[in-house]
Amino acid sequence: QVSSGLRTPRLPVWLCSISGRHSVLFGTDRRLLSDWKSERIFQLYFYSGQQEQTQTAHLTIDTHSRHWEEAQREDPCSPGKRRPALEMAIRTRWAGATVSWNGTDPFF
């Protein structure tokens, strides 16, 4: 029997498989589960458990930024067009979102 906490999580948690590696993307704001207005600018945390990740990455997600749209105008082959796989995975949930790594070097 699955507990109600697993069926309806109290905090937003996503299990990810990015580039063949399993990881966890999670938030501490319960409103992300029930209030679409809280999806404007919010914080997520990412942990992969891999040796190269020494601490949980703190990400700021902005779903109303125009930065992503401007970047789409670049040549698809240009280095500025390439984004980490984690950012692309986040954009499967929040299309067009801008991801700030808050001082952490992007990985994945």
Short mmCIF file of N, CA and C in Angstrom, two decimals:
data_model
loop_
_atom_site.label_atom_id
_atom_site.label_comp_id
_atom_site.label_asym_id
_atom_site.label_seq_id
_atom_site.Cartn_x
_atom_site.Cartn_y
_atom_site.Cartn_z
N GLN A 1 0.85 -1.18 0.00
CA GLN A 1 0.00 0.00 0.00
C GLN A 1 0.90 1.24 0.00
N VAL A 2 0.62 2.16 -0.92
CA VAL A 2 1.37 3.41 -1.02
C VAL A 2 0.75 4.43 -0.09
N SER A 3 1.60 5.08 0.70
CA SER A 3 1.07 6.07 1.65
C SER A 3 0.56 7.30 0.90
N SER A 4 -0.30 8.06 1.55
CA SER A 4 -0.87 9.25 0.92
C SER A 4 0.22 10.30 0.65
N GLY A 5 1.29 10.31 1.45
CA GLY A 5 2.39 11.24 1.23
C GLY A 5 3.12 10.99 -0.08
N LEU A 6 3.12 9.74 -0.54
CA LEU A 6 3.75 9.44 -1.83
C LEU A 6 2.79 9.72 -2.98
N ARG A 7 1.53 9.50 -2.76
CA ARG A 7 0.54 9.77 -3.82
C ARG A 7 0.35 11.26 -4.02
N THR A 8 0.35 12.03 -2.95
CA THR A 8 0.18 13.48 -3.00
C THR A 8 1.30 14.10 -2.16
N PRO A 9 2.43 14.41 -2.79
CA PRO A 9 3.55 14.93 -2.01
C PRO A 9 3.23 16.29 -1.38
N ARG A 10 3.86 16.54 -0.25
CA ARG A 10 3.67 17.82 0.45
C ARG A 10 4.57 18.90 -0.11
N LEU A 11 5.64 18.49 -0.75
CA LEU A 11 6.56 19.43 -1.40
C LEU A 11 6.79 18.95 -2.82
N PRO A 12 7.06 19.87 -3.74
CA PRO A 12 7.30 19.45 -5.13
C PRO A 12 8.62 18.71 -5.28
N VAL A 13 8.54 17.48 -5.77
CA VAL A 13 9.73 16.64 -5.97
C VAL A 13 9.61 15.96 -7.33
N TRP A 14 10.69 16.01 -8.11
CA TRP A 14 10.72 15.32 -9.39
C TRP A 14 11.93 14.42 -9.43
N LEU A 15 11.73 13.16 -9.77
CA LEU A 15 12.84 12.24 -10.01
C LEU A 15 13.18 12.37 -11.48
N CYS A 16 14.45 12.56 -11.77
CA CYS A 16 14.88 12.83 -13.14
C CYS A 16 15.87 11.78 -13.61
N SER A 17 15.85 11.53 -14.89
CA SER A 17 16.88 10.75 -15.54
C SER A 17 17.42 11.62 -16.65
N ILE A 18 18.57 12.22 -16.41
CA ILE A 18 19.17 13.16 -17.35
C ILE A 18 20.51 12.59 -17.80
N SER A 19 20.65 12.44 -19.09
CA SER A 19 21.87 11.87 -19.67
C SER A 19 22.19 10.51 -19.06
N GLY A 20 21.15 9.74 -18.76
CA GLY A 20 21.35 8.40 -18.23
C GLY A 20 21.69 8.35 -16.75
N ARG A 21 21.61 9.47 -16.05
CA ARG A 21 21.90 9.52 -14.61
C ARG A 21 20.63 9.90 -13.87
N HIS A 22 20.41 9.28 -12.73
CA HIS A 22 19.24 9.58 -11.92
C HIS A 22 19.56 10.68 -10.93
N SER A 23 18.60 11.55 -10.69
CA SER A 23 18.79 12.69 -9.81
C SER A 23 17.44 13.15 -9.27
N VAL A 24 17.49 14.13 -8.36
CA VAL A 24 16.29 14.67 -7.75
C VAL A 24 16.28 16.19 -7.92
N LEU A 25 15.15 16.71 -8.36
CA LEU A 25 14.92 18.14 -8.46
C LEU A 25 13.76 18.43 -7.51
N PHE A 26 13.94 19.36 -6.58
CA PHE A 26 12.88 19.57 -5.60
C PHE A 26 12.82 21.04 -5.18
N GLY A 27 11.68 21.40 -4.63
CA GLY A 27 11.46 22.74 -4.11
C GLY A 27 10.99 22.66 -2.68
N THR A 28 11.07 23.78 -1.98
CA THR A 28 10.62 23.82 -0.58
C THR A 28 9.35 24.65 -0.43
N ASP A 29 8.81 25.15 -1.53
CA ASP A 29 7.60 25.97 -1.50
C ASP A 29 6.40 25.11 -1.89
N ARG A 30 5.56 24.81 -0.93
CA ARG A 30 4.38 23.96 -1.16
C ARG A 30 3.43 24.55 -2.19
N ARG A 31 3.45 25.87 -2.35
CA ARG A 31 2.53 26.52 -3.28
C ARG A 31 2.76 26.09 -4.73
N LEU A 32 3.95 25.60 -5.05
CA LEU A 32 4.21 25.13 -6.41
C LEU A 32 3.29 23.97 -6.82
N LEU A 33 2.76 23.27 -5.85
CA LEU A 33 1.86 22.15 -6.12
C LEU A 33 0.42 22.58 -6.38
N SER A 34 0.05 23.76 -5.91
CA SER A 34 -1.37 24.11 -5.98
C SER A 34 -1.68 25.51 -6.49
N ASP A 35 -0.69 26.39 -6.55
CA ASP A 35 -0.97 27.78 -6.93
C ASP A 35 -0.10 28.18 -8.11
N TRP A 36 -0.69 28.27 -9.29
CA TRP A 36 0.07 28.57 -10.50
C TRP A 36 0.74 29.94 -10.42
N LYS A 37 0.22 30.84 -9.59
CA LYS A 37 0.82 32.18 -9.47
C LYS A 37 2.21 32.12 -8.84
N SER A 38 2.47 31.08 -8.06
CA SER A 38 3.78 30.96 -7.42
C SER A 38 4.84 30.48 -8.40
N GLU A 39 4.43 30.16 -9.62
CA GLU A 39 5.37 29.69 -10.64
C GLU A 39 5.99 30.83 -11.44
N ARG A 40 5.95 32.03 -10.95
CA ARG A 40 6.55 33.18 -11.64
C ARG A 40 8.07 33.17 -11.47
N ILE A 41 8.52 33.31 -10.25
CA ILE A 41 9.95 33.19 -9.89
C ILE A 41 9.99 32.32 -8.64
N PHE A 42 10.76 31.25 -8.70
CA PHE A 42 10.80 30.34 -7.56
C PHE A 42 12.16 29.63 -7.52
N GLN A 43 12.40 28.96 -6.41
CA GLN A 43 13.66 28.28 -6.17
C GLN A 43 13.47 26.77 -6.30
N LEU A 44 14.44 26.11 -6.93
CA LEU A 44 14.50 24.66 -6.96
C LEU A 44 15.90 24.23 -6.55
N TYR A 45 16.01 23.01 -6.09
CA TYR A 45 17.29 22.45 -5.70
C TYR A 45 17.50 21.17 -6.49
N PHE A 46 18.75 20.90 -6.83
CA PHE A 46 19.06 19.73 -7.65
C PHE A 46 20.19 18.95 -7.00
N TYR A 47 19.99 17.65 -6.89
CA TYR A 47 21.03 16.79 -6.34
C TYR A 47 21.10 15.52 -7.17
N SER A 48 22.31 15.18 -7.61
CA SER A 48 22.49 13.99 -8.45
C SER A 48 23.17 12.84 -7.72
N GLY A 49 23.87 13.13 -6.63
CA GLY A 49 24.58 12.08 -5.91
C GLY A 49 25.87 11.66 -6.59
N GLN A 50 26.23 12.33 -7.67
CA GLN A 50 27.46 12.00 -8.39
C GLN A 50 28.67 12.59 -7.66
N GLN A 51 29.82 11.98 -7.83
CA GLN A 51 31.04 12.43 -7.17
C GLN A 51 31.38 13.88 -7.47
N GLU A 52 31.14 14.31 -8.70
CA GLU A 52 31.51 15.67 -9.08
C GLU A 52 30.62 16.73 -8.46
N GLN A 53 29.46 16.34 -7.91
CA GLN A 53 28.59 17.30 -7.26
C GLN A 53 28.84 17.25 -5.76
N THR A 54 29.46 18.29 -5.23
CA THR A 54 29.82 18.32 -3.82
C THR A 54 28.73 18.92 -2.94
N GLN A 55 27.81 19.68 -3.54
CA GLN A 55 26.70 20.23 -2.77
C GLN A 55 25.47 20.36 -3.66
N THR A 56 24.32 20.47 -3.04
CA THR A 56 23.07 20.62 -3.77
C THR A 56 23.08 21.94 -4.54
N ALA A 57 22.72 21.90 -5.82
CA ALA A 57 22.67 23.12 -6.63
C ALA A 57 21.38 23.87 -6.34
N HIS A 58 21.51 25.17 -6.10
CA HIS A 58 20.37 26.04 -5.82
C HIS A 58 20.07 26.81 -7.11
N LEU A 59 18.88 26.62 -7.67
CA LEU A 59 18.51 27.23 -8.94
C LEU A 59 17.35 28.20 -8.73
N THR A 60 17.38 29.31 -9.46
CA THR A 60 16.25 30.23 -9.48
C THR A 60 15.61 30.13 -10.85
N ILE A 61 14.32 29.85 -10.88
CA ILE A 61 13.58 29.67 -12.12
C ILE A 61 12.69 30.89 -12.32
N ASP A 62 12.80 31.51 -13.50
CA ASP A 62 11.96 32.65 -13.85
C ASP A 62 11.18 32.25 -15.10
N THR A 63 9.88 32.10 -14.96
CA THR A 63 9.06 31.62 -16.07
C THR A 63 8.54 32.74 -16.97
N HIS A 64 8.82 33.99 -16.63
CA HIS A 64 8.33 35.11 -17.43
C HIS A 64 9.44 35.95 -18.04
N SER A 65 10.65 35.47 -17.98
CA SER A 65 11.78 36.21 -18.54
C SER A 65 11.75 36.11 -20.07
N ARG A 66 12.22 37.12 -20.73
CA ARG A 66 12.29 37.11 -22.19
C ARG A 66 13.67 36.70 -22.67
N HIS A 67 14.59 36.42 -21.77
CA HIS A 67 15.96 36.05 -22.13
C HIS A 67 15.98 34.82 -23.03
N TRP A 68 15.16 33.81 -22.71
CA TRP A 68 15.15 32.57 -23.49
C TRP A 68 14.68 32.84 -24.92
N GLU A 69 13.66 33.66 -25.09
CA GLU A 69 13.17 33.97 -26.43
C GLU A 69 14.23 34.66 -27.27
N GLU A 70 14.98 35.59 -26.66
CA GLU A 70 16.04 36.28 -27.37
C GLU A 70 17.15 35.32 -27.76
N ALA A 71 17.46 34.38 -26.90
CA ALA A 71 18.52 33.42 -27.19
C ALA A 71 18.13 32.48 -28.33
N GLN A 72 16.83 32.27 -28.56
CA GLN A 72 16.39 31.38 -29.63
C GLN A 72 16.72 31.94 -31.01
N ARG A 73 16.92 33.26 -31.10
CA ARG A 73 17.23 33.88 -32.38
C ARG A 73 18.66 33.60 -32.83
N GLU A 74 19.51 33.12 -31.93
CA GLU A 74 20.90 32.82 -32.26
C GLU A 74 20.97 31.65 -33.22
N ASP A 75 22.11 31.53 -33.89
CA ASP A 75 22.38 30.39 -34.76
C ASP A 75 22.38 29.13 -33.90
N PRO A 76 21.63 28.08 -34.28
CA PRO A 76 21.55 26.86 -33.47
C PRO A 76 22.91 26.22 -33.20
N CYS A 77 23.90 26.49 -34.02
CA CYS A 77 25.22 25.89 -33.84
C CYS A 77 26.13 26.74 -32.95
N SER A 78 25.69 27.93 -32.58
CA SER A 78 26.55 28.82 -31.80
C SER A 78 26.68 28.31 -30.37
N PRO A 79 27.84 28.53 -29.74
CA PRO A 79 28.03 28.06 -28.35
C PRO A 79 27.04 28.68 -27.39
N GLY A 80 26.57 29.89 -27.65
CA GLY A 80 25.61 30.54 -26.77
C GLY A 80 24.25 29.87 -26.78
N LYS A 81 23.96 29.09 -27.80
CA LYS A 81 22.67 28.41 -27.93
C LYS A 81 22.59 27.16 -27.06
N ARG A 82 23.71 26.53 -26.79
CA ARG A 82 23.72 25.28 -26.04
C ARG A 82 23.41 25.55 -24.57
N ARG A 83 22.58 24.70 -24.01
CA ARG A 83 22.17 24.80 -22.62
C ARG A 83 22.41 23.46 -21.93
N PRO A 84 22.69 23.48 -20.63
CA PRO A 84 22.85 22.22 -19.91
C PRO A 84 21.56 21.38 -19.99
N ALA A 85 21.71 20.08 -19.99
CA ALA A 85 20.58 19.16 -20.09
C ALA A 85 19.58 19.38 -18.94
N LEU A 86 20.06 19.76 -17.77
CA LEU A 86 19.17 20.02 -16.64
C LEU A 86 18.23 21.18 -16.96
N GLU A 87 18.75 22.24 -17.55
CA GLU A 87 17.91 23.37 -17.92
C GLU A 87 16.85 22.95 -18.94
N MET A 88 17.24 22.13 -19.88
CA MET A 88 16.29 21.67 -20.89
C MET A 88 15.21 20.79 -20.25
N ALA A 89 15.59 19.98 -19.26
CA ALA A 89 14.61 19.15 -18.54
C ALA A 89 13.63 20.03 -17.77
N ILE A 90 14.12 21.09 -17.14
CA ILE A 90 13.25 22.02 -16.41
C ILE A 90 12.27 22.67 -17.38
N ARG A 91 12.73 22.96 -18.58
CA ARG A 91 11.85 23.61 -19.58
C ARG A 91 10.79 22.67 -20.15
N THR A 92 10.90 21.36 -19.87
CA THR A 92 9.81 20.48 -20.28
C THR A 92 8.59 20.71 -19.39
N ARG A 93 8.81 21.21 -18.20
CA ARG A 93 7.71 21.54 -17.28
C ARG A 93 7.32 23.02 -17.38
N TRP A 94 8.32 23.91 -17.49
CA TRP A 94 8.09 25.35 -17.57
C TRP A 94 8.73 25.86 -18.86
N ALA A 95 7.99 25.77 -19.94
CA ALA A 95 8.51 26.17 -21.26
C ALA A 95 8.96 27.62 -21.24
N GLY A 96 10.14 27.87 -21.79
CA GLY A 96 10.66 29.22 -21.90
C GLY A 96 11.27 29.78 -20.63
N ALA A 97 11.37 28.98 -19.58
CA ALA A 97 11.91 29.47 -18.31
C ALA A 97 13.39 29.79 -18.42
N THR A 98 13.81 30.78 -17.66
CA THR A 98 15.22 31.11 -17.52
C THR A 98 15.70 30.49 -16.21
N VAL A 99 16.84 29.84 -16.25
CA VAL A 99 17.39 29.17 -15.07
C VAL A 99 18.66 29.89 -14.66
N SER A 100 18.68 30.37 -13.42
CA SER A 100 19.89 30.98 -12.85
C SER A 100 20.52 29.96 -11.91
N TRP A 101 21.80 29.74 -12.09
CA TRP A 101 22.51 28.75 -11.27
C TRP A 101 23.06 29.36 -9.98
N ASN A 102 22.84 30.63 -9.77
CA ASN A 102 23.22 31.31 -8.52
C ASN A 102 24.68 31.08 -8.12
N GLY A 103 25.58 31.26 -9.06
CA GLY A 103 27.00 31.15 -8.77
C GLY A 103 27.61 29.78 -8.95
N THR A 104 26.78 28.75 -9.09
CA THR A 104 27.29 27.41 -9.33
C THR A 104 27.57 27.25 -10.82
N ASP A 105 28.68 26.61 -11.17
CA ASP A 105 28.95 26.35 -12.57
C ASP A 105 27.96 25.34 -13.09
N PRO A 106 27.25 25.64 -14.19
CA PRO A 106 26.27 24.70 -14.73
C PRO A 106 26.90 23.37 -15.06
N PHE A 107 26.17 22.29 -14.79
CA PHE A 107 26.64 20.95 -15.10
C PHE A 107 25.47 20.16 -15.64
N PHE A 108 25.72 18.90 -15.97
CA PHE A 108 24.74 18.02 -16.58
C PHE A 108 24.48 18.51 -17.98
#
